[in-house]
CSV table of C-alpha atoms in Angstrom, one decimal:
chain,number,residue,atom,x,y,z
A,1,UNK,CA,37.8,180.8,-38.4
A,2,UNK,CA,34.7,182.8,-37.9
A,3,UNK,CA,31.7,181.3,-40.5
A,4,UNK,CA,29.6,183.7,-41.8
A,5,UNK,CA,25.9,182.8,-42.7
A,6,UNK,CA,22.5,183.8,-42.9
A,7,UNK,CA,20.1,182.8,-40.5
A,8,UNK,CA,16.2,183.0,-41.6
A,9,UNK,CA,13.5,183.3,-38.5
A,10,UNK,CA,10.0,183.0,-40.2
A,11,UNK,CA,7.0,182.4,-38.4
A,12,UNK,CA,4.9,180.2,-40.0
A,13,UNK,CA,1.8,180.9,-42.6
A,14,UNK,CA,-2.0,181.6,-41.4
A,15,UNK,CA,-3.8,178.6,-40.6
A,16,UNK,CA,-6.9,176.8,-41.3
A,17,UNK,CA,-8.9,176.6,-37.4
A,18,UNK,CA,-11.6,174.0,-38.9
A,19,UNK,CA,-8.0,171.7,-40.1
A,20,UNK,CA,-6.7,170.0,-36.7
A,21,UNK,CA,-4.3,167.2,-36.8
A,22,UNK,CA,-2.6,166.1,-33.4
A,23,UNK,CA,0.1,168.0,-34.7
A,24,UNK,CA,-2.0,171.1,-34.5
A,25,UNK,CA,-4.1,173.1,-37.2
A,26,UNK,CA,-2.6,173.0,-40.8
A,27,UNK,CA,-1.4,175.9,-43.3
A,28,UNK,CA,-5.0,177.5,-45.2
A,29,UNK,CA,-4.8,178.3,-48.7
A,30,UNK,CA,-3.8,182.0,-48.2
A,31,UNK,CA,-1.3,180.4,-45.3
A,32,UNK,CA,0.6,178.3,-48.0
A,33,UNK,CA,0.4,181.6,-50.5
A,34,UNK,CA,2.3,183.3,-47.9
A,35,UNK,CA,4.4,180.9,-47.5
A,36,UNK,CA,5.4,180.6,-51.0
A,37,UNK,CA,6.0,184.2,-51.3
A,38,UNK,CA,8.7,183.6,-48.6
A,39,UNK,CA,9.7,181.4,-50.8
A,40,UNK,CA,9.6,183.8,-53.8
A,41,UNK,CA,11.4,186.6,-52.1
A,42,UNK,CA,14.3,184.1,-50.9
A,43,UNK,CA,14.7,183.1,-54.3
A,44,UNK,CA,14.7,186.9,-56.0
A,45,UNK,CA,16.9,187.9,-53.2
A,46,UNK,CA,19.6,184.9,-53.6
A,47,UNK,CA,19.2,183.3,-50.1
A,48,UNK,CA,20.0,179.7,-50.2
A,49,UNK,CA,18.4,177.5,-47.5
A,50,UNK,CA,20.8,174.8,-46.5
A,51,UNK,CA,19.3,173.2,-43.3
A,52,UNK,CA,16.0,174.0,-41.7
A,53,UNK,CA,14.5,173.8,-38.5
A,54,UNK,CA,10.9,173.8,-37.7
A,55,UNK,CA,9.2,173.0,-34.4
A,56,UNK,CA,6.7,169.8,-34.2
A,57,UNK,CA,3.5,171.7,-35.4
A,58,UNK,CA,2.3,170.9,-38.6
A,59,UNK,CA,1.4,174.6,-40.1
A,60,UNK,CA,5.6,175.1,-39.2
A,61,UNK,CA,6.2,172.3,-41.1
A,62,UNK,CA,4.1,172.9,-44.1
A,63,UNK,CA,5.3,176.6,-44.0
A,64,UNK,CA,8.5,175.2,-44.4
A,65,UNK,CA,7.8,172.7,-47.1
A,66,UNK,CA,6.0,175.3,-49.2
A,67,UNK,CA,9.3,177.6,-49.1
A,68,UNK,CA,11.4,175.1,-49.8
A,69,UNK,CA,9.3,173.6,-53.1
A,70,UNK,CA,9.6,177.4,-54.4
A,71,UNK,CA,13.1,177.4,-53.9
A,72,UNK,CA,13.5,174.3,-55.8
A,73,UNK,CA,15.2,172.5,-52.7
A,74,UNK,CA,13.4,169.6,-50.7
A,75,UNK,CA,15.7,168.8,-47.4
A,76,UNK,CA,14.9,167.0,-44.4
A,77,UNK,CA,13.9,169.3,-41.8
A,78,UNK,CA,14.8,169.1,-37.9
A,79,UNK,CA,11.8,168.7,-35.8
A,80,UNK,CA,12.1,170.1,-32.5
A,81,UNK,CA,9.8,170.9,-30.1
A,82,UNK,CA,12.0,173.4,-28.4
A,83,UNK,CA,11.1,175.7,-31.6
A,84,UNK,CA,6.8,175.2,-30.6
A,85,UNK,CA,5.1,178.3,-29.2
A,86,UNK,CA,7.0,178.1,-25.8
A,87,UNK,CA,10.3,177.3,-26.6
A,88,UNK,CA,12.4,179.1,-24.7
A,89,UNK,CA,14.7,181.6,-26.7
A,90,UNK,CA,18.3,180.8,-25.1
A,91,UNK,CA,17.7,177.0,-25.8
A,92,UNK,CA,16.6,177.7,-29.3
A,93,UNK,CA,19.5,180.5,-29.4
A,94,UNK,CA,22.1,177.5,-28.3
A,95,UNK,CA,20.9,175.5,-30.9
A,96,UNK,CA,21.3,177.8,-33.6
A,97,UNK,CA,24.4,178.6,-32.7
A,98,UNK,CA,25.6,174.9,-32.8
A,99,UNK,CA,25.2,175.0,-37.0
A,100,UNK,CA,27.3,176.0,-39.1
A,101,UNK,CA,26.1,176.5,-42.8
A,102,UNK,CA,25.4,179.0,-45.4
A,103,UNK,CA,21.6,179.3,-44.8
A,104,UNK,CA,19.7,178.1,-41.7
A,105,UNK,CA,15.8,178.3,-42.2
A,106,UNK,CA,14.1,178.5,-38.8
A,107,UNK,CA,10.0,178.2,-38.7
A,108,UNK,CA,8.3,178.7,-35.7
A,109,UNK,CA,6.0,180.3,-33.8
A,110,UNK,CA,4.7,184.6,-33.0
A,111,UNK,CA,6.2,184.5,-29.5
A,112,UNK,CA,9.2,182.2,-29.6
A,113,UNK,CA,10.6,183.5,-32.8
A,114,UNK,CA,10.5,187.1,-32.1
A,115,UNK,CA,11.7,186.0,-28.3
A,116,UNK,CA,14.7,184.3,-30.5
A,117,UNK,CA,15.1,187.0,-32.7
A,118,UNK,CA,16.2,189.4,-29.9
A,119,UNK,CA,17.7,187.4,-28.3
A,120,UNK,CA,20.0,186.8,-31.3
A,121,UNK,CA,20.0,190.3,-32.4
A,122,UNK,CA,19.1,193.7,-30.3
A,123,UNK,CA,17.6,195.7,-33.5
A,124,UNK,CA,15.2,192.3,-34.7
A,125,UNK,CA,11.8,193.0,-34.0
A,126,UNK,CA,9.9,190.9,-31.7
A,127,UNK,CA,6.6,190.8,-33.8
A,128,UNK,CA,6.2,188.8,-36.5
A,129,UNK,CA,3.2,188.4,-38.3
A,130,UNK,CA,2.3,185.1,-40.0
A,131,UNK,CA,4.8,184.7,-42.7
A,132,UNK,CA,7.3,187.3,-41.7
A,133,UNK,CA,10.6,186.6,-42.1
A,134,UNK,CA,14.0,188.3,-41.1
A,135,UNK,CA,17.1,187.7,-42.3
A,136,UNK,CA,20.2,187.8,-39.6
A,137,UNK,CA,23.3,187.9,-41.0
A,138,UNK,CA,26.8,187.0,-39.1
A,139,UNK,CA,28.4,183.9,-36.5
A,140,UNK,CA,27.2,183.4,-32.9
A,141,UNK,CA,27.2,187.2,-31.0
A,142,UNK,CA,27.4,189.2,-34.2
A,143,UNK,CA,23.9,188.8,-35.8
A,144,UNK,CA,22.8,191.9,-37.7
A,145,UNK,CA,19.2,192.3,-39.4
A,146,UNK,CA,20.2,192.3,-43.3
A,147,UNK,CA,16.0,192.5,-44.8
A,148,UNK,CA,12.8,191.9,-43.3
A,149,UNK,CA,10.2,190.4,-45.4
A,150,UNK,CA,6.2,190.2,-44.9
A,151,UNK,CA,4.2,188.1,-46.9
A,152,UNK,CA,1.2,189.3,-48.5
């Protein structure tokens, strides 16, 4: 039986550069607005986030946290640095395509997650600016683009 589910790439929100952690720089205050207007427009548009990946950065993280506190939802993310600004898109692509659930929230990175997006899907774009999400709709080799969202 073939599972049907939505798959949301987002790269994360603009970042503060005087804000450095080990982890990297954190989410700004217009970088956590964006990212709760991801939030926002998942919400409106009744996309549920069941399980969420980020990489090991911190601005992925927070982008992820600040979606997830608009949608109402607090779960656990999966930290993996395969999802960090050089992941490599049929690893990430693997992964992906190892879950199966209604709502798969994926946070990373400008080149890796338009690298994964076409890889999973010919018509995603390739560019994402911070906060821009794509929704992919389908199972593993049947991906289609279902909205694109961009963040203030």
């Amino acid at each position: 039986m073939i599972v049907i589910m939505n798959v949301y790439l987002v790269r994360h929100g603009a970042y503060a550069l005087d804000m450095f952690s080990d982890r990297g720089p954190a989410l700004s205050a217009y970088g956590r607005e964006q990212a709760r207007a991801v939030g926002d427009f998942f919400l409106r548009e009744g996309f549920p986030v069941t399980q969420v990946i980020t990489s090991t950065y911190l601005r992925a993280q927070e982008t992820a946290a600040c979606i997830q506190e608009q949608l109402g939802c607090c779960l656990e993310p999966i930290e993996l640095m395969d999802f960090s600004p050089s992941g490599d898109e049929t690893t990430m692509r693997s992964i992906i395509e190892g879950f199966s659930t209604e709502g798969l929230l994926v946070v990373g990175h400008m080149c890796s997650i338009g690298y994964l997006a076409r890889a999973l899907c010919v018509d995603a774009p390739t560019v994402f600016n911070t906060c821009t999400a794509v929704v992919l709709e389908g199972a593993p080799k049947a991906w289609r683009v279902k909205r694109i969202f961009h963040a203030l």
